[in-house]
Each structure stands twice: as structure tokens, then as C-alpha cells.
Backbone as numpy.savetxt, mean C-alpha at the origin, in Angstrom:
# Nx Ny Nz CAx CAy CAz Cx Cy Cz
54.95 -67.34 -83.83 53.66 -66.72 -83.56 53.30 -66.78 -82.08
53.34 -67.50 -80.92 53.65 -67.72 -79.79 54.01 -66.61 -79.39
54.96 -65.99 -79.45 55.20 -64.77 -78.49 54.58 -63.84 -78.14
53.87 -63.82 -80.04 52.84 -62.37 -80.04 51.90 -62.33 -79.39
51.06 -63.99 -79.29 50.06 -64.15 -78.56 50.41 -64.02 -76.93
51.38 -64.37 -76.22 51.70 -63.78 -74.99 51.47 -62.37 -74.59
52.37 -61.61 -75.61 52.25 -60.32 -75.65 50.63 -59.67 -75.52
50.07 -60.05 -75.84 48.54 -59.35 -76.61 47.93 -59.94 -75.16
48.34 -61.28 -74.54 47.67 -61.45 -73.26 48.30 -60.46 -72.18
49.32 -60.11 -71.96 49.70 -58.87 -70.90 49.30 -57.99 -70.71
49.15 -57.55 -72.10 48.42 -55.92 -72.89 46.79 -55.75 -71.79
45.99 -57.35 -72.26 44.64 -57.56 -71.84 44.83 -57.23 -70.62
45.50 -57.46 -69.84 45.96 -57.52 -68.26 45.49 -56.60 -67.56
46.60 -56.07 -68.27 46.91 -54.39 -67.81 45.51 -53.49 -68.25
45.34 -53.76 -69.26 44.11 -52.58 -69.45 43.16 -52.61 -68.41
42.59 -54.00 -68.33 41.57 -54.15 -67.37 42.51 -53.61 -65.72
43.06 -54.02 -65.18 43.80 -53.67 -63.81 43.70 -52.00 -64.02
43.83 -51.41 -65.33 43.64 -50.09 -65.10 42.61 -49.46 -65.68
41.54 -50.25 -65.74 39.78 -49.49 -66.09 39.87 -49.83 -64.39
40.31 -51.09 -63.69 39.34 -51.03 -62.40 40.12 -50.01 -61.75
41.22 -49.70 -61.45 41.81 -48.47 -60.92 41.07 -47.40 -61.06
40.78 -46.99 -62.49 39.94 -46.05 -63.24 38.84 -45.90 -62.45
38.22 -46.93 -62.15 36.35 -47.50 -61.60 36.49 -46.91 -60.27
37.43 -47.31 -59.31 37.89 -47.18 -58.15 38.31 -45.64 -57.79
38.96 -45.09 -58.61 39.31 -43.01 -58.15 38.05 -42.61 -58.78
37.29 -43.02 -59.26 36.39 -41.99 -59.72 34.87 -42.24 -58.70
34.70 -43.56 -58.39 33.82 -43.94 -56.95 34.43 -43.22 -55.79
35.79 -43.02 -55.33 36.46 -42.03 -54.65 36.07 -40.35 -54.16
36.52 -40.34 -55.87 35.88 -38.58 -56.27 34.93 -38.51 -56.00
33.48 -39.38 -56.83 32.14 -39.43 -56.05 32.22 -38.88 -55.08
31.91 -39.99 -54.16 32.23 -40.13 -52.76 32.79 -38.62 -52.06
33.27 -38.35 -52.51 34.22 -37.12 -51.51 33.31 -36.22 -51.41
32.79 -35.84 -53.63 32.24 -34.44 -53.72 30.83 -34.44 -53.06
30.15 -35.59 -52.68 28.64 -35.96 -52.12 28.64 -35.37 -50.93
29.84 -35.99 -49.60 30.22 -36.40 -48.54 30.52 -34.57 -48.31
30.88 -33.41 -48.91 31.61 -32.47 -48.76 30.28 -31.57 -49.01
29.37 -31.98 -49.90 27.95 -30.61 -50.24 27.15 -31.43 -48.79
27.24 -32.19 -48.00 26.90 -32.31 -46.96 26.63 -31.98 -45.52
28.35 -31.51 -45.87 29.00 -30.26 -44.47 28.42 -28.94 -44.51
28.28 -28.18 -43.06 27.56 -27.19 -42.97 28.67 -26.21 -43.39
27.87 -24.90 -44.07 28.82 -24.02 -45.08 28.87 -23.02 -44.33
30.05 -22.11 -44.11 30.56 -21.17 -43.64 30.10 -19.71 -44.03
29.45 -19.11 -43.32 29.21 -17.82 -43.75 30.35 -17.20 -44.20
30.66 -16.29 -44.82 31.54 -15.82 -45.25 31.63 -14.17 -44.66
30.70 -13.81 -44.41 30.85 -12.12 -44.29 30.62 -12.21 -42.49
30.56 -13.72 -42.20 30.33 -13.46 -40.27 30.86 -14.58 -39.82
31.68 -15.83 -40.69 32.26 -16.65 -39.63 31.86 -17.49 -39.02
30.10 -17.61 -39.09 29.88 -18.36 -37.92 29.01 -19.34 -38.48
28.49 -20.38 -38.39 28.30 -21.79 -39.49 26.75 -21.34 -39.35
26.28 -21.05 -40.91 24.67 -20.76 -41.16 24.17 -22.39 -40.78
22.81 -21.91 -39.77 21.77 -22.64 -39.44 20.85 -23.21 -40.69
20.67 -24.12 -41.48 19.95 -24.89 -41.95 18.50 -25.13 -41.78
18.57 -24.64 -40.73 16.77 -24.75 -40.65 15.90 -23.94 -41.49
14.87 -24.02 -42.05 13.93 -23.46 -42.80 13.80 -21.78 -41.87
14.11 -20.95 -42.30 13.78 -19.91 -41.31 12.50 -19.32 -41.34
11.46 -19.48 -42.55 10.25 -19.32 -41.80 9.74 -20.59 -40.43
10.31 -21.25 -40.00 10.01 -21.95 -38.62 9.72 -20.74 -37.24
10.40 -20.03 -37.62 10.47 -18.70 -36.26 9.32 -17.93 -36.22
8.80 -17.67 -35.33 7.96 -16.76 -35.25 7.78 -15.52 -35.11
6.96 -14.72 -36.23 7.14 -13.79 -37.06 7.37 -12.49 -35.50
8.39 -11.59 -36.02 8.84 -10.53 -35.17 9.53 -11.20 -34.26
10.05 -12.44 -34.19 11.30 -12.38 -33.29 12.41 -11.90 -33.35
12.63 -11.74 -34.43 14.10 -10.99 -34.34 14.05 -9.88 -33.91
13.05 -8.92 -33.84 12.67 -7.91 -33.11 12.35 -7.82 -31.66
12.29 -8.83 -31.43 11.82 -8.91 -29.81 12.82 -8.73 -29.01
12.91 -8.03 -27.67 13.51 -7.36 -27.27 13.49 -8.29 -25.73
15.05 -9.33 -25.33 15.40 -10.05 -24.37 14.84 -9.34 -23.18
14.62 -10.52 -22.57 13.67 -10.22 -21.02 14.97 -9.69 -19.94
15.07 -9.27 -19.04 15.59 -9.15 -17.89 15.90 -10.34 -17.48
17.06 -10.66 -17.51 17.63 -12.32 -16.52 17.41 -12.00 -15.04
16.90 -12.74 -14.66 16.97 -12.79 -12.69 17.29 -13.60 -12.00
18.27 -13.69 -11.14 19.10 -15.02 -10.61 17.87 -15.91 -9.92
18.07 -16.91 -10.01 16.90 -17.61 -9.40 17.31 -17.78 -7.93
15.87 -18.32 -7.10 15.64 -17.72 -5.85 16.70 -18.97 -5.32
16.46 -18.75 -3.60 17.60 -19.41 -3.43 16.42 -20.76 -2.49
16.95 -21.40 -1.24 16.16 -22.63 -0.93 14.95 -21.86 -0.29
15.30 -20.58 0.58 13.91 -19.79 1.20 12.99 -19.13 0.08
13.09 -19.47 -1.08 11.79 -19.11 -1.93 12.50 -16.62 -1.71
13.88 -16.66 -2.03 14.24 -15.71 -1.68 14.77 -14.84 -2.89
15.23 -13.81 -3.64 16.24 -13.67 -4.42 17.17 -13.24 -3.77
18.25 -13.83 -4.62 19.69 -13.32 -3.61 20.00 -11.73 -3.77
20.26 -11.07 -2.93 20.98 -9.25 -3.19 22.74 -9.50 -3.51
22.45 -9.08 -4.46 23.81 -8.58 -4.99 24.20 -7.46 -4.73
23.34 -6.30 -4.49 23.86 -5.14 -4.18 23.23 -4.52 -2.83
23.85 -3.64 -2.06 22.07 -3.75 -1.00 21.83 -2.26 -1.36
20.10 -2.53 -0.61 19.36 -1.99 -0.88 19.31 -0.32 -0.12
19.17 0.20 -0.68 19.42 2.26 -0.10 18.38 2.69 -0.29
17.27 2.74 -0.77 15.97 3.35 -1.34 14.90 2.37 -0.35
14.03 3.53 0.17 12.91 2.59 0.67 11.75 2.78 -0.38
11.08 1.88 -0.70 10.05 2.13 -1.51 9.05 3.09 -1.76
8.44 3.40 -2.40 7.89 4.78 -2.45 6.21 4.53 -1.54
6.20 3.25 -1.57 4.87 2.96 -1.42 4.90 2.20 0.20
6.18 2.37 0.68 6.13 2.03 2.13 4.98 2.41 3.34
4.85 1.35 3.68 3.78 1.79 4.87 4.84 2.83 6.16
3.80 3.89 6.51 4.41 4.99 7.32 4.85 3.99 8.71
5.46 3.94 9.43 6.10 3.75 10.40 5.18 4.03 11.43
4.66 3.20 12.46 3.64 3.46 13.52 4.83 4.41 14.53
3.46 5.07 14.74 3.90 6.34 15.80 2.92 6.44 16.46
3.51 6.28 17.66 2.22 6.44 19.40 2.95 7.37 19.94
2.09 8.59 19.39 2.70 10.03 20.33 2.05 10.13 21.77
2.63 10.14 23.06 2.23 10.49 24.26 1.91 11.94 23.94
0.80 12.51 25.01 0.04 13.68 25.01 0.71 14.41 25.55
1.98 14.02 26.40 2.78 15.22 26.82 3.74 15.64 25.97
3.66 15.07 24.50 4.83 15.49 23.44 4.77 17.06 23.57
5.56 17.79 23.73 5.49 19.19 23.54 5.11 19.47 22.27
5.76 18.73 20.90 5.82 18.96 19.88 4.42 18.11 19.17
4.64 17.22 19.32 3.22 15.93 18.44 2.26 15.53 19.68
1.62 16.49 20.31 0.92 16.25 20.89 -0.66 16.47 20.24
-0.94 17.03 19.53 -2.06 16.64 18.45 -2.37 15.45 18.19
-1.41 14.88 18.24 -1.54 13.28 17.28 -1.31 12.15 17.95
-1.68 12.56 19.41 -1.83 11.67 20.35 -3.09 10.45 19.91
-2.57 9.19 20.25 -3.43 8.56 19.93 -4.47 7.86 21.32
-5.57 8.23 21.62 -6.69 7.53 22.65 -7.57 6.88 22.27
-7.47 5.62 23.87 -8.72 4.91 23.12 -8.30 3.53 23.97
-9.19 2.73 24.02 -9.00 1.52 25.06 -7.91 0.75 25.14
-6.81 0.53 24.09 -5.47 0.27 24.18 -4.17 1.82 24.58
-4.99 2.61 24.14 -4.12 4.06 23.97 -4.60 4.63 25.22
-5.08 4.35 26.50 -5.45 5.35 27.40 -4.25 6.50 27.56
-4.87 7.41 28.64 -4.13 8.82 28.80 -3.77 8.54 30.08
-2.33 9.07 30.55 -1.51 8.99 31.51 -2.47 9.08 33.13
-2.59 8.60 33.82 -3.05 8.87 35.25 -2.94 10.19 35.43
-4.03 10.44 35.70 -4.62 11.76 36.31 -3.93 13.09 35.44
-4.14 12.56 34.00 -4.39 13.74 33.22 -4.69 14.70 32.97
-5.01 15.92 32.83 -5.52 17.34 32.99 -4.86 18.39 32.54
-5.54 18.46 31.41 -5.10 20.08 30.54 -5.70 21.10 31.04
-4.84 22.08 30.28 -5.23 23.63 30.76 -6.33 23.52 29.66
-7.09 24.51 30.06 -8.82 24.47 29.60 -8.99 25.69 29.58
-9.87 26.17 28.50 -10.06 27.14 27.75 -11.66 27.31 27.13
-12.39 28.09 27.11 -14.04 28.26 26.50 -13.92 28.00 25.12
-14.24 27.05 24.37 -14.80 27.13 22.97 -15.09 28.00 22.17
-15.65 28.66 22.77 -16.26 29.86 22.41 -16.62 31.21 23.33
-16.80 32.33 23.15 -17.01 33.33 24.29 -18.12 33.11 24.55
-18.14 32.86 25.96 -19.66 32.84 26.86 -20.11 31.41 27.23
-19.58 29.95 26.67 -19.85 29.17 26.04 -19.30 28.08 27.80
-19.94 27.14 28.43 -19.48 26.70 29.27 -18.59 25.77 28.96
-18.69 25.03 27.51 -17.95 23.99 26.93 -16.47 24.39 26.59
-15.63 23.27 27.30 -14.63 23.88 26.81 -13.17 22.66 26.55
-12.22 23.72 26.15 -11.39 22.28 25.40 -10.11 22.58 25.96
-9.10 21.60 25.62 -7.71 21.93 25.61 -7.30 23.49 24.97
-6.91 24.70 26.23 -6.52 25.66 25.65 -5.68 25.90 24.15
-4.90 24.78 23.94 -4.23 24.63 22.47 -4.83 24.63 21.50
-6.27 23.80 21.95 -7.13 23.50 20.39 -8.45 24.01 20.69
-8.89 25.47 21.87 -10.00 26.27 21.98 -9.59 27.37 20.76
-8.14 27.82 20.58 -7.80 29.26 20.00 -8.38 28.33 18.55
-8.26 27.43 17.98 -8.14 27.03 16.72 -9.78 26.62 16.32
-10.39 26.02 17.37 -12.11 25.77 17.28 -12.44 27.15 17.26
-11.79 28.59 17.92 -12.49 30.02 17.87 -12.61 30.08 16.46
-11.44 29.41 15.69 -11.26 30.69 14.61 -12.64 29.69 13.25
-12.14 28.55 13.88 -13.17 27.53 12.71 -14.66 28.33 13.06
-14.80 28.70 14.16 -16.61 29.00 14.67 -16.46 30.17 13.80
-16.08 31.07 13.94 -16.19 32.38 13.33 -15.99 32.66 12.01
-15.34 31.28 10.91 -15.21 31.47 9.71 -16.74 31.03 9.21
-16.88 29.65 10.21 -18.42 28.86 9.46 -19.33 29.87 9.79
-19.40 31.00 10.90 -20.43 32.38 10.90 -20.39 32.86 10.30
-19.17 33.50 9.35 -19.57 34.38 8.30 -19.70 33.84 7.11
-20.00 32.37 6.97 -20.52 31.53 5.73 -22.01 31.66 5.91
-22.47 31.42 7.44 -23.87 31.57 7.42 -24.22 30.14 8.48
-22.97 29.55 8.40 -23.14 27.96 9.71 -22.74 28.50 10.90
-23.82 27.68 11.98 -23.53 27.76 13.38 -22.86 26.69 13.64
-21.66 26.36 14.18 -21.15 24.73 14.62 -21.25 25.40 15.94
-22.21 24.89 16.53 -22.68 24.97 18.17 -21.46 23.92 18.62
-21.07 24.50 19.89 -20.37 23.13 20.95 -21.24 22.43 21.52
-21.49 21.65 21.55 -21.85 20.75 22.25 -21.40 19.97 23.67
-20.24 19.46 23.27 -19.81 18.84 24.18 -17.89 18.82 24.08
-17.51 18.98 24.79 -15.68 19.21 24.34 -15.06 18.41 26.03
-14.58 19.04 26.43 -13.96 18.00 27.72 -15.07 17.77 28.80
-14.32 16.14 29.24 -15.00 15.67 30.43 -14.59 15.09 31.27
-15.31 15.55 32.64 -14.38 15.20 33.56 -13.89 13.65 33.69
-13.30 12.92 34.36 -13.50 11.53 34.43 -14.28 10.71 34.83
-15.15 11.63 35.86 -16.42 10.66 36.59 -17.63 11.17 35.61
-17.68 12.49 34.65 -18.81 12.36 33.72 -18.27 11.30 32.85
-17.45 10.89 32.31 -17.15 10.17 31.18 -17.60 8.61 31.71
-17.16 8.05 32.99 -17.18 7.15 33.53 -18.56 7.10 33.76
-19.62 8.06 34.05 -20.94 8.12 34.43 -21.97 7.74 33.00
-21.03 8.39 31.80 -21.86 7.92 30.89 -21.61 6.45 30.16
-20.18 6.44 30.44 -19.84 4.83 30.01 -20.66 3.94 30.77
-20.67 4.09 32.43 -21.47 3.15 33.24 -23.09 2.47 32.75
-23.62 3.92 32.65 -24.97 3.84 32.17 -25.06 3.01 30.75
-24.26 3.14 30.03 -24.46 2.54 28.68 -24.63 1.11 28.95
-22.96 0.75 29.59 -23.04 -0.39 29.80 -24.00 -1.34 30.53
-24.53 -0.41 31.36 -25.65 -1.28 32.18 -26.93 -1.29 31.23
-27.14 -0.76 30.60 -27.97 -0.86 29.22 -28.23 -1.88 28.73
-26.99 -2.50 28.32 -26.50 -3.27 27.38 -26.82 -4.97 28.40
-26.49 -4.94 29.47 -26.79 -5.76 29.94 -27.61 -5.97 30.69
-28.79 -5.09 30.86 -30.37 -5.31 30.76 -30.84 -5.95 30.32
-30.01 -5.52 28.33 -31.02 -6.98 27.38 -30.36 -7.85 27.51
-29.64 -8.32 28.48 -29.43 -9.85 27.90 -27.96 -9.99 27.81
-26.85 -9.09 27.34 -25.32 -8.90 26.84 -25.03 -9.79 28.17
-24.00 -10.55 27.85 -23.08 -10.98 28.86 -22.13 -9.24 28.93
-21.47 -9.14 30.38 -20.24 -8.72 30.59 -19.60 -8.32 29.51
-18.95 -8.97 28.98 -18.15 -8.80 27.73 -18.51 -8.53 26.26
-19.69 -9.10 26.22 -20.85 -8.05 25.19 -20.89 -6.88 25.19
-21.80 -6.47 26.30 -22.15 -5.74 26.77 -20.68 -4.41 26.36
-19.59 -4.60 26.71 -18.53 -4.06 27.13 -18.37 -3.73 25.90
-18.44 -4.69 25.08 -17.79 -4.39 23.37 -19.06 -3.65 22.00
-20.30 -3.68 22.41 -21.20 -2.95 22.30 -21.16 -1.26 22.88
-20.65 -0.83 23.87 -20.90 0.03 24.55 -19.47 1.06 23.85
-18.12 0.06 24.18 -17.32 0.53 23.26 -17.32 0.87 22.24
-18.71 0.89 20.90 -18.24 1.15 19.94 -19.29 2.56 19.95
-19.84 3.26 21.06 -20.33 4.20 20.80 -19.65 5.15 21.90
-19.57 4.70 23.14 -18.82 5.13 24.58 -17.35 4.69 24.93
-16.42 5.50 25.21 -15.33 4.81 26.20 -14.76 4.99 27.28
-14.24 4.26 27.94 -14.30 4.15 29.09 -13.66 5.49 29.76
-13.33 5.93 31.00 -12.52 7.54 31.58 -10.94 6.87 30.98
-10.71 7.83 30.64 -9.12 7.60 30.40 -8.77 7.48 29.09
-10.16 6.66 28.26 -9.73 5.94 27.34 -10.92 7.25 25.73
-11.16 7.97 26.65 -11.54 8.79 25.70 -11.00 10.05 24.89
-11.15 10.59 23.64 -10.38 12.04 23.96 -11.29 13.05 24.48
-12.61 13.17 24.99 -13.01 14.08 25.97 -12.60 14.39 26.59
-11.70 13.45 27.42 -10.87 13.87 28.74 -9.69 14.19 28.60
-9.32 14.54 27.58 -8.00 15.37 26.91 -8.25 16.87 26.09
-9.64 16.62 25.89 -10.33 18.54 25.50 -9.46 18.05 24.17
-9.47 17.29 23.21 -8.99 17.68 21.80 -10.08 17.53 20.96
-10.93 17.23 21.78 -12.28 16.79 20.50 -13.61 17.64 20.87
-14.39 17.82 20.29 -15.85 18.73 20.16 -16.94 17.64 19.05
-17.70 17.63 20.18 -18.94 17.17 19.26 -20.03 18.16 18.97
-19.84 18.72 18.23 -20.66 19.74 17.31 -22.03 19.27 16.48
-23.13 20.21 17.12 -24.37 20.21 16.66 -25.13 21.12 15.98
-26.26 21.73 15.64 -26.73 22.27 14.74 -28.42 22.66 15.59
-28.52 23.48 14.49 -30.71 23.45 15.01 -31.17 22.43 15.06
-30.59 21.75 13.36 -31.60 20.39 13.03 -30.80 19.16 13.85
-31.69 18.32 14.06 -31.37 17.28 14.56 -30.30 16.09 13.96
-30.93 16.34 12.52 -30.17 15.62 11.36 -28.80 16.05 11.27
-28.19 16.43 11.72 -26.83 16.89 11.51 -26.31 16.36 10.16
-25.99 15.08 9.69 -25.58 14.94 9.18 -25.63 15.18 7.45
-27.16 16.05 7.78 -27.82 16.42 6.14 -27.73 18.27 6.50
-26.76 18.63 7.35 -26.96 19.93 7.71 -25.85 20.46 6.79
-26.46 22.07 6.72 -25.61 23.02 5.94 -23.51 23.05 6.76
-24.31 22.76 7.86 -22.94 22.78 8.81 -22.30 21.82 8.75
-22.75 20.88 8.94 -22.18 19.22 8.19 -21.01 19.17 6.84
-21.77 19.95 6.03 -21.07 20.37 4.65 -20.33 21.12 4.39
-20.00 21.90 5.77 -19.10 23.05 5.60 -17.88 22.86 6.62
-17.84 21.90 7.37 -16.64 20.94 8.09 -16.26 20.22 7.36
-16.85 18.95 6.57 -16.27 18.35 5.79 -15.38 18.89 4.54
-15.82 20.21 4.28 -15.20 20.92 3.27 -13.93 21.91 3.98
-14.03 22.25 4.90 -13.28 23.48 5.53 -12.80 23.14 7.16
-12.72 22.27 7.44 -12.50 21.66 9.20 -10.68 21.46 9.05
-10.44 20.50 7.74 -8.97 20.60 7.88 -8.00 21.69 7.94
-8.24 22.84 7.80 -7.72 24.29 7.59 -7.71 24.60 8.66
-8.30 24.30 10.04 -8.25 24.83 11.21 -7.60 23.70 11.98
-7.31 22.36 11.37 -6.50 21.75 11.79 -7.97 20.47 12.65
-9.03 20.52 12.22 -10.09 19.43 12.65 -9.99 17.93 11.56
-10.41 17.30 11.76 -10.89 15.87 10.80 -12.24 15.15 11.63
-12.79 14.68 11.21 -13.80 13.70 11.21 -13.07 12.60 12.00
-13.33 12.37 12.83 -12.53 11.67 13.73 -12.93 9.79 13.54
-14.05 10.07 13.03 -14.81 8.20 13.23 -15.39 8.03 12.21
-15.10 8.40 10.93 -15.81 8.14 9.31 -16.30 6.73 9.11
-17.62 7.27 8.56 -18.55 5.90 8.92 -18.27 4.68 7.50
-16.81 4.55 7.11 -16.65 3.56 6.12 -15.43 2.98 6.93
-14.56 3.40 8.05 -13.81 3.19 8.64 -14.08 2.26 10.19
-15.03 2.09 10.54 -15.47 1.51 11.50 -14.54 0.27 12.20
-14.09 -0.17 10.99 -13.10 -1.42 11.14 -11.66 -1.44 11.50
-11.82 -0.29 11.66 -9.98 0.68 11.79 -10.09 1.23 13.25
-11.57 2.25 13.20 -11.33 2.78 14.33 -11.96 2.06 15.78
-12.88 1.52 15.19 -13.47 -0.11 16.18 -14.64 1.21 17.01
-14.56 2.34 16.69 -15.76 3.33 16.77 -17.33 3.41 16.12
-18.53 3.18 15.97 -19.46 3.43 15.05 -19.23 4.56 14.45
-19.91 5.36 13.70 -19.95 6.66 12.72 -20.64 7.65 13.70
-19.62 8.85 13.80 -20.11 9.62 14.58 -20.04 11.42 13.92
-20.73 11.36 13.33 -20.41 13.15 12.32 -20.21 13.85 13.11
-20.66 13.99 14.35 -20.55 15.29 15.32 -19.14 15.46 15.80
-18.49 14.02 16.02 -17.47 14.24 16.87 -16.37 14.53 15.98
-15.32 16.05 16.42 -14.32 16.07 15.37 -13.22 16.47 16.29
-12.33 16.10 15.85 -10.91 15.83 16.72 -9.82 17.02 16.26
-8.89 17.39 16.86 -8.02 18.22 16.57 -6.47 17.44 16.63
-5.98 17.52 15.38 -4.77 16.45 14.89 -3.59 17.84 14.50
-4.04 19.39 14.54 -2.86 19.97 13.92 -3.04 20.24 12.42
-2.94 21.52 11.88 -3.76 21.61 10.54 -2.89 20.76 9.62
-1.88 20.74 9.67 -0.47 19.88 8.37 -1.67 18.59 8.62
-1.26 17.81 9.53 -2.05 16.46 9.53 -3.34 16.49 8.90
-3.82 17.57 8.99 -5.94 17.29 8.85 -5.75 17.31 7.37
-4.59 18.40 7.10 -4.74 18.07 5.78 -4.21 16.76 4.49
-3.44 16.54 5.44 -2.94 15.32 4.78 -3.95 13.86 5.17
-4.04 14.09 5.95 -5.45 13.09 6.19 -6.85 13.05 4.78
-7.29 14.61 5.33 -8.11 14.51 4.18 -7.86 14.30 2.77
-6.56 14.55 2.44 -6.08 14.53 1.22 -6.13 13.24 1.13
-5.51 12.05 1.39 -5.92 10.70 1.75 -6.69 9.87 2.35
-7.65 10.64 2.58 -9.26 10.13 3.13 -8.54 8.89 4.15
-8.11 9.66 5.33 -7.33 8.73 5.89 -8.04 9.15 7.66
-7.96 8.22 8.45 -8.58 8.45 9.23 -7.00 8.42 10.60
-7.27 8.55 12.00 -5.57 8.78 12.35 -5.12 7.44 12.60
-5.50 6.44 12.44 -4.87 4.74 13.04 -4.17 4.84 11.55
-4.96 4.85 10.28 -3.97 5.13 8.65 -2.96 6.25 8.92
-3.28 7.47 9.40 -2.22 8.66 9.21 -1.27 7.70 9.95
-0.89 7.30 11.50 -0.26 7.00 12.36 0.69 5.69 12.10
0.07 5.35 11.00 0.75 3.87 10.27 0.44 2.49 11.69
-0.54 2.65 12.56 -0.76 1.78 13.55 -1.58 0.86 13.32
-2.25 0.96 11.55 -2.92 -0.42 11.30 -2.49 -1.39 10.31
């Protein structure tokens, strides 16, 4: 009987050594299939490992939103770098200053005068009547063009009287003098005085009187500036090639006070592009 009982103890052995084997691949298997629904899963129709995140997290219409323009960032001068250069000037470029001398054959209209801009030593145009009969008179170039403006505003029913058109240098100097001594009657220092006087008078040289391109034009009424004639330059002066020479919102440009009477001859292309841009000539000239 001994043997059998040996036997029956081996048997016990083994079974147990192979439940824990048993215990052991199947904690394994566990283990694997847990460890594997863990890993991120492969799209199948794109390859590329689906994101896990809750996708309402995004905010609504992004996927619609349409990527910004990348721009290389600037460099240490607060600069962007050019990658390509530049061929186009901007549309909105400031015009290029231009100081036409009065002897331009061609852009002599658009001469610019005035206490930095004086006129060449001993200057003197050919001179011409304003008008027939008329002692006032201008640069022969810009008398034919004041004829034709007088005779259109006549058959509207406006008189633009001349007034005043070139001057000699010692009248110009005679009326600058007087101003200035005016000015320092009350009180102006020198240099007051000087910069006061300038913004209504300027000095010989430094005027366009003494170049005959300008006419200060008057009326019956005193008021000029509430006159029928008033209203019919501002409307019709650029066509003969005139502008408003000292527009009283411009003061700061032209360093002139507001002067309605005085109107300048710039060349009709210019007057009109001026007026078209309510531009006065330091803006046309790109010199401010």
C-alpha cells in the first residue's frame, strides 16, 4: 500500500505547480490585453495616431478658420528682413519736393517764393497789362491767362477788378518797411515785429509780386470774401490755371495769414490738381 500513497503524493504536486502556472499565463494575458486598450489607436483611413482629447475642447469654427500670414520676425533694429526687394513705390508716397527756379523754361509756374524761396538778384519779367487799359500788370505769361479768366467772370456777371499784380522792389520793400515799423511802435522786439509783419507782408525778393505771377483781386464790396466774385474764383480760377494762394485753414503750411484776394498763377494742370486735393503749393510741391 506504500507505493500508492507515494504515487497520489506526486499527482498532488504536479496539479498544484500547474494551477500556479495556470494563475501565472492568465495574470500575463490580463496584463497584456489592459496594457494594449491603453495605446493610442491608429486611424485607419489616414495613418496618423487619433488625438484623444475630448474634441468639443476646440473652439467652435476652428476648423474653419483660415491660417494667418507667417512673417519672419524682425531682426535686432526692430526691422523686417527683405527677402525680395522692393520695385513698387507705394501708392500713397509723399510727392518728392521740387523747388522749381523761375527761370525754368518749362516749370516756371511752380516756382516757389517766399522768405526761404527768394527770387534770383535783380529779377525782372517781361510785363504785360492785366487787362486793356488797366495800369496793373503781370508776368506777360500769366497777363494772356488773367485776360481770359476777366472776360469769362464778365460774361457770368463778376467783375474781378486788378488790384494789384507786380511790384517793383522798392514798392514792395516800401510796404514791408512801413509794416514793420508798425509793429515795432507797439512794443514788438526786432524779431517780432519781423515775424508778425511776415505773415501779412514780405520782404522785396521774397514776394511773388515781384515776379507778376500773382493778382490781388477786388470787387465793389469791400467784403470780398462774401462777394459774388469770391464765389466764382473759387469755383472757376483753376481752369485758367489760378488757385487761392494762402487758404485760410492752411496758415501753418504757408506761414501766410488768409488772404482771398491774393491768387497766384501755378499753370492750369496744377490748379487743377491742387483744387482737386484742396492742396495748397508747399502740399502740391511735396516741400512740407
Amino acid at each position: 500500500m506504500k507505493p500508492v500513497t507515494a504515487n497520489k503524493k506526486k499527482f498532488k504536486v504536479k496539479a498544484i505547480l500547474a494551477a500556479v502556472l495556470a494563475g501565472i499565463m492568465l495574470i500575463l494575458i490580463v496584463g497584456y490585453a489592459f496594457t494594449k486598450d491603453m495605446k493610442p489607436q491608429k486611424d485607419l483611413t489616414s495613418g496618423v495616431t487619433k488625438n484623444t482629447e475630448d474634441e468639443s475642447t476646440q473652439p467652435a469654427g476652428e476648423e474653419n478658420a483660415i491660417e494667418p500670414a507667417q512673417t519672419e520676425p524682425a531682426d535686432e533694429n526692430g526691422e523686417q528682413p527683405q527677402t525680395e526687394p522692393v520695385t513698387a513705390e507705394p501708392t500713397t508716397a509723399k510727392r518728392k519736393a521740387m523747388i522749381v527756379d523761375i527761370n525754368d523754361t518749362e516749370n516756371w509756374a511752380l516756382a516757389m517764393i517766399g522768405v526761404n524761396y527768394p527770387l534770383p538778384d535783380k529779377y525782372s519779367p517781361n510785363l504785360s497789362e492785366a487787362v486793356d487799359g488797366s495800369s496793373v500788370k503781370l508776368d506777360s505769361r500769366v497777363a494772356t491767362h488773367y485776360r481770359e479768366m476777366y472776360n469769362a467772370a464778365k460774361q457770368a456777371g463778376c467783375i474781378l477788378t486788378p488790384y494789384s499784380g507786380y511790384h517793383t522792389y522798392s514798392l514792395q520793400e516800401s510796404t514791408y518797411t512801413r509794416k514793420l515799423n508798425y509793429y515795432i511802435s507797439q512794443g514788438y522786439s526786432e524779431e517780432q515785429a519781423a515775424a508778425e509783419t511776415q505773415k501779412k507782408t514780405l520782404p522785396a525778393g521774397c514776394s511773388e509780386h515781384n515776379a507778376g505771377l500773382c493778382m490781388d483781386i477786388v470787387s465793389a464790396s469791400s467784403d470780398f470774401v462774401n462777394t459774388k466774385e469770391f464765389q466764382w474764383l473759387c469755383d472757376n480760377a483753376m481752369n485758367y490755371g489760378f488757385v487761392l494762394r494762402y487758404p485760410e485753414n492752411k496758415q501753418e503750411i504757408t506761414g501766410v495769414n488768409y488772404q482771398p484776394w491774393h491768387w497766384r498763377f501755378v499753370g492750369v494742370e496744377a490748379a487743377k490738381e491742387m483744387a482737386q486735393n484742396n492742396q495748397c503749393l508747399e502740399e502740391y510741391l511735396g516741400i512740407v
